[in-house]
Short mmCIF file of C-alpha atoms and ligand atoms in Angstrom, two decimals:
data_model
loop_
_atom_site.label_atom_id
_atom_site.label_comp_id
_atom_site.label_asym_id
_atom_site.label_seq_id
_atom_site.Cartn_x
_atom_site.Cartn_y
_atom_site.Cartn_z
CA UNK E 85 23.95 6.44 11.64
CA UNK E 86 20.54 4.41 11.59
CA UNK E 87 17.50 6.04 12.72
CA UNK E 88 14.90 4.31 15.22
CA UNK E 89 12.71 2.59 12.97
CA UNK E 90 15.94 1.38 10.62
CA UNK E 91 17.55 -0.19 13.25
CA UNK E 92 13.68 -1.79 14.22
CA UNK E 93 13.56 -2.99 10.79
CA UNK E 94 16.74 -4.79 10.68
CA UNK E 95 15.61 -6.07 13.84
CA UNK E 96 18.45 -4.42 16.05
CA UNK E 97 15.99 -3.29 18.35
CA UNK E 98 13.43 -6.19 19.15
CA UNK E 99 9.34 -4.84 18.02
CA UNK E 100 6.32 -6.91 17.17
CA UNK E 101 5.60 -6.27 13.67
CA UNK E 102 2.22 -5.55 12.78
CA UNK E 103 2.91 -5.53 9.04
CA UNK E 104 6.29 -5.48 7.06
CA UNK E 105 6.87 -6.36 3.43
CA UNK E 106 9.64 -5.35 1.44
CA UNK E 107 8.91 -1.53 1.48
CA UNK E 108 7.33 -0.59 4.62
CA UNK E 109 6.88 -1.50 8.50
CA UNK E 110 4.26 -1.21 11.08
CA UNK E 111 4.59 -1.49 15.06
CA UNK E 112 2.75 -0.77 17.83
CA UNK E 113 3.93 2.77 19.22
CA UNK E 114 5.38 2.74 22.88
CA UNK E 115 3.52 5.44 24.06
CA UNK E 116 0.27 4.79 22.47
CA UNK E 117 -2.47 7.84 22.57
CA UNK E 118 -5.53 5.65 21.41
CA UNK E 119 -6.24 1.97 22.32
CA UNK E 120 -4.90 0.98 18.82
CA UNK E 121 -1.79 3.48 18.07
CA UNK E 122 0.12 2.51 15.20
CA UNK E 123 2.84 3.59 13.82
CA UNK E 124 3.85 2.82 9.57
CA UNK E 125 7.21 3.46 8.47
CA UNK E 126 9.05 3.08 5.25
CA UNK E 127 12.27 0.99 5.10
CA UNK E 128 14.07 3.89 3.33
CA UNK E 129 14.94 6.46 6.06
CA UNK E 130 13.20 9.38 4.42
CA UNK E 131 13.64 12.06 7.23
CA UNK E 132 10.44 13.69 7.28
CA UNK E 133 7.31 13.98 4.41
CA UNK E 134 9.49 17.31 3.09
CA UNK E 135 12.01 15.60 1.95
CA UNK E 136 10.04 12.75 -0.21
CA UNK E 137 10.71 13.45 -3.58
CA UNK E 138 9.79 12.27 -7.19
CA UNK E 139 10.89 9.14 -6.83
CA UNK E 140 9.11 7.93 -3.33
CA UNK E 141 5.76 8.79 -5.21
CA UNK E 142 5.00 4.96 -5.48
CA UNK E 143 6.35 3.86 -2.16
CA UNK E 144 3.72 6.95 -0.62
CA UNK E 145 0.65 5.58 -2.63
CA UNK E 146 2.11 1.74 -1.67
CA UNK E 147 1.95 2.77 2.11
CA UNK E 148 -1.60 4.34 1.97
CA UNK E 149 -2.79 1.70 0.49
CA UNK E 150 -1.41 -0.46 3.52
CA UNK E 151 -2.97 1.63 5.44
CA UNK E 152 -6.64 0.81 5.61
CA UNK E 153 -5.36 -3.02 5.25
CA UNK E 154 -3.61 -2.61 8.73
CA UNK E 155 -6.72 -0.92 10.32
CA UNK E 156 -8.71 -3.99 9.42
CA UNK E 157 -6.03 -6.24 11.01
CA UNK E 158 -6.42 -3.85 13.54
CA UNK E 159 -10.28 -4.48 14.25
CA UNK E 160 -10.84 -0.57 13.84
CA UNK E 161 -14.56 -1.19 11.97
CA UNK E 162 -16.03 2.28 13.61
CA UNK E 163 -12.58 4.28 11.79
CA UNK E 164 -9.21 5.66 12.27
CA UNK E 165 -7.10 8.90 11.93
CA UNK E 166 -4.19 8.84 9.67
CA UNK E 167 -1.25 11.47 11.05
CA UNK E 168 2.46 12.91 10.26
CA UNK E 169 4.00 15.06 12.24
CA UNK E 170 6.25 17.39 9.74
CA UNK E 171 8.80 19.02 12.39
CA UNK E 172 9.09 20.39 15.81
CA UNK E 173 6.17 22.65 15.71
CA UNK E 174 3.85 20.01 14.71
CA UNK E 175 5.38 16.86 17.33
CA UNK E 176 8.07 15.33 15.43
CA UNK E 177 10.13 13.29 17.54
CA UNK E 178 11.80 10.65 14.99
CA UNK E 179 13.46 12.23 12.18
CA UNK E 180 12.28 9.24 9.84
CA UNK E 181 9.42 9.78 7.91
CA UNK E 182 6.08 7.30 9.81
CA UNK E 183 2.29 7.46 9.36
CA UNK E 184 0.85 7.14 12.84
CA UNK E 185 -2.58 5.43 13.02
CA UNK E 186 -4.74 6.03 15.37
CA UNK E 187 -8.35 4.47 16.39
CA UNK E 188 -10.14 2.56 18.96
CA UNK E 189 -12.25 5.55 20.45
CA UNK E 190 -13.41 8.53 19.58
CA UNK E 191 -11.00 11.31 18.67
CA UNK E 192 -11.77 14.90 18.90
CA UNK E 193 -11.29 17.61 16.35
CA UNK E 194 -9.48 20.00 15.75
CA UNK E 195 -6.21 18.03 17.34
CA UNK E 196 -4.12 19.78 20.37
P1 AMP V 65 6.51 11.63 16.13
O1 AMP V 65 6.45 12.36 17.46
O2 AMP V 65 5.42 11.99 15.18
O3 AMP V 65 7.89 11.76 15.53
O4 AMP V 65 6.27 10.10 16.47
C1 AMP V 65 7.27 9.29 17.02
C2 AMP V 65 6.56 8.21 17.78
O5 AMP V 65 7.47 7.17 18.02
C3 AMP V 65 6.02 8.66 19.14
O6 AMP V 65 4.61 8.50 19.17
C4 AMP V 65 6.73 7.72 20.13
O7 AMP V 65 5.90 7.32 21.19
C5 AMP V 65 7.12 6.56 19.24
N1 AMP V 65 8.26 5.80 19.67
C6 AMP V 65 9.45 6.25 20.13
N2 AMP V 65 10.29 5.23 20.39
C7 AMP V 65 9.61 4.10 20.06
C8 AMP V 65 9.92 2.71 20.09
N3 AMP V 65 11.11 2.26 20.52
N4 AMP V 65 8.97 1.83 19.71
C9 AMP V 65 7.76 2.26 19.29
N5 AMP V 65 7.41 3.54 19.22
C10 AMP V 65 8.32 4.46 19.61
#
C-alpha cells in the first residue's frame, strides 16, 4: 500500500510542489506550525530515518543539500529549523521518512 507522500508524488493526491526532481519532493504541510512549514520527502518510501541504510547515504546528503536551496525559494533570509520526527514519542505521524522545514519567525528552544 502507498504511503501519503507516495501517492502525492505520483500525483494521486493533488499538492503544490515546492520542489521535486527525480529523488525527492517538497510541499507545503497542511497544518503548518510556522508561516513557511515545509515538508521534504524522498520518492523512495523509507519509513522513518531508522530504517535508511547504506545505500540511501547519497539520496540523505542529495536532500540536505536541497534543503537550504528550498529555504531560499522560500524567502527564509533571517533562517530555518530543519526537523524529523523518528517515532511516536518524538511526533511521527507519516510512516515515510520527510524533513520538515520550518522558518518565518522566531522559534524557541528547546522544542515542546
Ligand atoms: P510528522 O508528524 O513528523 O510525521 O509529520 C507529518 C506531517 O504531515 C504533519 O506536520 C502533518 O500536518 C502533515 N500532513 C499530513 N497530511 C498532509 C497532507 N495531505 N498534505 C500536507 N501535509 C500533510
Amino acid at each position: 500500500m502507498k504511503t501519503l507522500f507516495q501517492k502525492i508524488a505520483d500525483g494521486e493526491i493533488p499538492a503544490k510542489f515546492v520542489y521535486k526532481d527525480d529523488f525527492c519532493a517538497a510541499i507545503n504541510d497542511i497544518n503548518p506550525q510556522a508561516p513557511t512549514h515545509v515538508l521534504l520527502f524522498p520518492i523512495e518510501p523509507i519509513e522513518r530515518l531508522e530504517k535508511a541504510e547504506g545505500r540511501h547515504a547519497e539520496l540523505l546528503g542529495h536532500m540536505m543539500l536541497c534543503v537550504p536551496k528550498i529555504a531560499e525559494k522560500c524567502g527564509l533570509k533571517d533562517g530555518f529549523r530543519v526537523v524529523i520526527n523518528n517515532g511516536v514519542q518524538a511526533g511521527e505521524t507519516v510512516p515515510h521518512l520527510h524533513i520538515h522545514i520550518l522558518g518565518g519567525r522566531s522559534l524557541h528552544w528547546p522544542p515542546g
